[in-house]
Coordinates of N, CA and C in Angstrom, one line a residue:
G1 N 110.0 14.5 15.2 CA 109.2 15.0 14.1 C 108.1 15.9 14.5
C2 N 107.4 16.6 13.6 CA 106.3 17.4 13.9 C 105.2 17.1 12.8
F3 N 104.0 17.5 13.1 CA 102.9 17.2 12.3 C 102.4 18.6 11.7
E4 N 101.9 18.6 10.5 CA 101.3 19.8 9.9 C 100.0 19.5 9.3
V5 N 99.0 20.3 9.7 CA 97.7 20.1 9.1 C 97.7 20.7 7.7
I6 N 97.4 19.8 6.7 CA 97.5 20.3 5.3 C 96.0 20.4 4.7
G7 N 95.0 19.9 5.4 CA 93.6 20.0 4.9 C 92.7 19.2 5.8
R8 N 91.5 19.4 5.6 CA 90.4 18.7 6.4 C 89.5 18.0 5.4
W9 N 89.3 16.7 5.5 CA 88.5 16.0 4.6 C 87.3 15.4 5.3
I10 N 86.2 15.9 5.3 CA 85.0 15.4 6.0 C 84.3 14.4 5.0
G11 N 83.9 13.3 5.5 CA 83.2 12.3 4.7 C 84.1 11.6 3.8
M12 N 85.4 11.4 4.1 CA 86.3 10.7 3.2 C 87.2 9.8 4.0
Y13 N 87.5 8.6 3.4 CA 88.5 7.6 4.0 C 89.8 7.7 3.3
Y14 N 90.9 7.6 4.0 CA 92.2 7.5 3.5 C 92.4 6.2 2.9
L15 N 92.9 6.1 1.7 CA 93.2 4.8 1.0 C 94.7 4.5 0.9
C16 N 95.5 5.5 0.3 CA 96.9 5.3 0.2 C 97.5 6.7 -0.3
S17 N 98.8 6.7 -0.4 CA 99.5 8.0 -0.8 C 100.9 7.6 -1.4
T18 N 101.4 8.5 -2.1 CA 102.8 8.3 -2.7 C 103.5 9.7 -2.7
I19 N 104.7 9.7 -2.8 CA 105.5 10.9 -3.1 C 105.8 10.9 -4.5
L20 N 105.5 12.0 -5.3 CA 105.7 12.1 -6.7 C 107.2 12.6 -6.9
N21 N 107.6 12.4 -8.2 CA 109.1 12.8 -8.5 C 109.4 14.2 -8.2
D22 N 108.4 15.2 -8.2 CA 108.6 16.5 -8.0 C 108.7 16.9 -6.5
G23 N 108.5 15.9 -5.6 CA 108.6 16.1 -4.2 C 107.2 16.3 -3.5
S24 N 106.1 16.4 -4.3 CA 104.8 16.7 -3.8 C 104.3 15.3 -3.4
S25 N 103.2 15.3 -2.6 CA 102.5 14.1 -2.1 C 101.2 14.0 -2.9
L26 N 100.9 12.8 -3.2 CA 99.6 12.5 -3.9 C 98.8 11.5 -2.9
I27 N 97.7 11.9 -2.5 CA 96.9 11.2 -1.5 C 95.6 10.8 -2.1
F28 N 95.2 9.5 -1.9 CA 93.9 9.0 -2.5 C 93.0 8.8 -1.3
C29 N 91.8 9.3 -1.4 CA 90.7 9.1 -0.4 C 89.4 8.8 -1.1
R30 N 88.6 7.9 -0.4 CA 87.4 7.5 -1.0 C 86.3 8.3 -0.3
Q31 N 85.3 8.8 -1.0 CA 84.1 9.4 -0.4 C 83.3 8.4 0.2
R32 N 82.8 8.7 1.4 CA 82.0 7.7 2.2 C 80.8 7.2 1.5
K33 N 80.0 8.0 0.9 CA 78.7 7.6 0.3 C 78.7 7.5 -1.2
A34 N 79.9 7.4 -1.8 CA 80.0 7.2 -3.2 C 81.3 6.4 -3.5
S35 N 81.3 5.8 -4.6 CA 82.5 5.0 -5.0 C 83.5 5.8 -5.8
I36 N 83.7 7.0 -5.4 CA 84.6 8.0 -6.1 C 85.8 8.1 -5.2
V37 N 87.0 8.0 -5.8 CA 88.3 8.2 -5.2 C 88.8 9.6 -5.6
R38 N 89.0 10.4 -4.6 CA 89.5 11.8 -4.9 C 91.0 11.7 -4.7
M39 N 91.7 12.4 -5.6 CA 93.2 12.6 -5.6 C 93.4 14.0 -5.0
I40 N 94.2 14.0 -4.0 CA 94.6 15.2 -3.3 C 96.1 15.4 -3.4
R41 N 96.5 16.5 -3.8 CA 98.0 16.8 -4.0 C 98.4 17.8 -3.0
H42 N 99.5 17.6 -2.4 CA 100.1 18.5 -1.4 C 101.6 18.9 -1.8
V43 N 101.8 20.1 -2.1 CA 103.1 20.7 -2.3 C 103.6 21.3 -1.0
P44 N 104.7 21.0 -0.5 CA 105.2 21.5 0.8 C 105.1 23.1 0.7
G45 N 104.5 23.7 1.7 CA 104.4 25.1 1.8 C 103.2 25.7 1.1
K46 N 102.4 24.8 0.5 CA 101.1 25.3 -0.1 C 100.0 24.5 0.4
P47 N 98.7 25.0 0.2 CA 97.5 24.3 0.7 C 97.4 23.0 -0.2
A48 N 96.8 22.0 0.4 CA 96.5 20.8 -0.3 C 95.3 21.1 -1.3
A49 N 95.2 20.4 -2.4 CA 94.2 20.7 -3.4 C 93.7 19.4 -4.0
Y50 N 92.4 19.3 -4.4 CA 91.9 18.3 -5.2 C 92.5 18.4 -6.6
V51 N 93.0 17.4 -7.2 CA 93.5 17.4 -8.5 C 93.0 16.4 -9.5
G52 N 92.1 15.6 -9.0 CA 91.5 14.6 -9.9 C 90.6 13.6 -9.1
Q53 N 90.1 12.6 -9.9 CA 89.3 11.6 -9.2 C 89.3 10.3 -10.1
L54 N 89.1 9.2 -9.4 CA 88.9 7.9 -10.1 C 87.6 7.4 -9.8
E55 N 86.9 6.9 -10.8 CA 85.5 6.4 -10.6 C 85.5 5.0 -11.0
G56 N 84.8 4.1 -10.2 CA 84.7 2.7 -10.5 C 85.8 1.9 -10.1
T57 N 86.8 2.4 -9.4 CA 88.0 1.6 -9.0 C 88.5 2.2 -7.7
M58 N 89.1 1.3 -6.9 CA 89.7 1.7 -5.6 C 91.1 1.9 -5.8
A59 N 91.8 2.5 -4.9 CA 93.3 2.7 -4.9 C 93.9 2.1 -3.7
Y60 N 94.7 1.1 -3.8 CA 95.2 0.4 -2.6 C 96.7 0.7 -2.4
A61 N 97.3 1.1 -3.6 CA 98.8 1.5 -3.5 C 99.0 2.3 -4.8
A62 N 100.0 3.2 -4.7 CA 100.3 4.1 -5.9 C 101.8 4.4 -5.9
F63 N 102.4 4.5 -7.1 CA 103.7 4.9 -7.2 C 104.0 5.6 -8.5
Q64 N 105.0 6.3 -8.6 CA 105.4 7.0 -9.9 C 106.8 6.5 -10.3
S65 N 106.9 6.1 -11.6 CA 108.1 5.6 -12.1 C 109.1 6.7 -12.4
E66 N 110.3 6.4 -12.6 CA 111.3 7.4 -12.9 C 111.0 8.2 -14.2
E67 N 110.3 7.5 -15.1 CA 109.9 8.1 -16.4 C 108.7 9.0 -16.2
G68 N 108.0 9.0 -15.0 CA 106.9 9.9 -14.8 C 105.6 9.2 -14.8
H69 N 105.5 7.9 -15.2 CA 104.2 7.3 -15.3 C 103.7 7.0 -13.8
L70 N 102.4 7.2 -13.6 CA 101.8 7.0 -12.4 C 101.0 5.7 -12.4
Y71 N 101.2 4.8 -11.5 CA 100.6 3.5 -11.4 C 99.7 3.4 -10.1
V72 N 98.5 2.9 -10.3 CA 97.6 2.6 -9.1 C 97.2 1.2 -9.0
K73 N 97.4 0.6 -7.9 CA 97.0 -0.8 -7.7 C 95.5 -0.8 -7.2
S74 N 94.7 -1.6 -7.8 CA 93.3 -1.7 -7.5 C 92.9 -3.2 -7.5
G75 N 92.6 -3.7 -6.4 CA 92.2 -5.2 -6.4 C 93.3 -6.0 -7.0
K76 N 92.9 -6.7 -8.1 CA 93.9 -7.6 -8.8 C 94.5 -6.9 -10.0
A77 N 94.2 -5.6 -10.2 CA 94.6 -4.9 -11.4 C 95.6 -3.8 -11.1
L78 N 96.4 -3.4 -12.0 CA 97.4 -2.3 -12.0 C 97.0 -1.4 -13.1
H79 N 96.7 -0.1 -12.8 CA 96.3 0.9 -13.7 C 97.4 1.9 -13.9
R80 N 97.6 2.4 -15.2 CA 98.5 3.5 -15.4 C 97.6 4.7 -15.7
I81 N 97.8 5.7 -14.9 CA 97.0 6.9 -15.1 C 97.8 8.2 -15.3
E82 N 97.3 9.2 -15.8 CA 98.0 10.4 -16.0 C 98.3 11.1 -14.7
P83 N 99.6 11.6 -14.5 CA 99.9 12.3 -13.3 C 99.0 13.6 -13.2
P84 N 98.7 14.0 -12.0 CA 97.8 15.1 -11.9 C 98.4 16.4 -12.4
N85 N 97.6 17.3 -12.9 CA 98.0 18.6 -13.5 C 98.6 19.4 -12.2
S86 N 99.5 20.2 -12.4 CA 100.1 21.0 -11.3 C 99.2 22.1 -10.9
A87 N 98.2 22.5 -11.7 CA 97.3 23.5 -11.3 C 96.1 22.9 -10.5
P88 N 95.9 23.2 -9.2 CA 94.9 22.7 -8.5 C 93.5 23.2 -8.9
F89 N 92.4 22.4 -8.8 CA 91.1 23.0 -9.1 C 90.2 23.2 -8.0
E90 N 90.6 22.9 -6.8 CA 89.9 23.2 -5.6 C 90.8 23.0 -4.3
E91 N 91.2 24.2 -3.8 CA 92.0 24.1 -2.6 C 91.2 23.7 -1.4
I92 N 91.9 23.0 -0.5 CA 91.3 22.5 0.8 C 91.8 23.4 1.9
E93 N 90.9 24.0 2.7 CA 91.4 24.8 3.8 C 91.9 23.9 5.0
P94 N 93.1 24.3 5.5 CA 93.6 23.6 6.6 C 92.8 23.9 7.9

């Protein structure tokens, strides 16, 4: 296999990731000095982009159901969130 740099995240910790039904990757990272979890989406062949954030909850596991619902495991809770919009709002330079 080979590795591809899809972005650089300074000041963030990786939490978990999942493959979405459309083939893109959704990566959850926590900012070091804040309790904000950033959602980063990567579509193969395109730059990674910030597509949303979670506040007040961590993300330890995530998955998307066949119906398209996105679930995030946080502590003892399971949350259903809206899948990210396909339009990125901030690209990340590789």
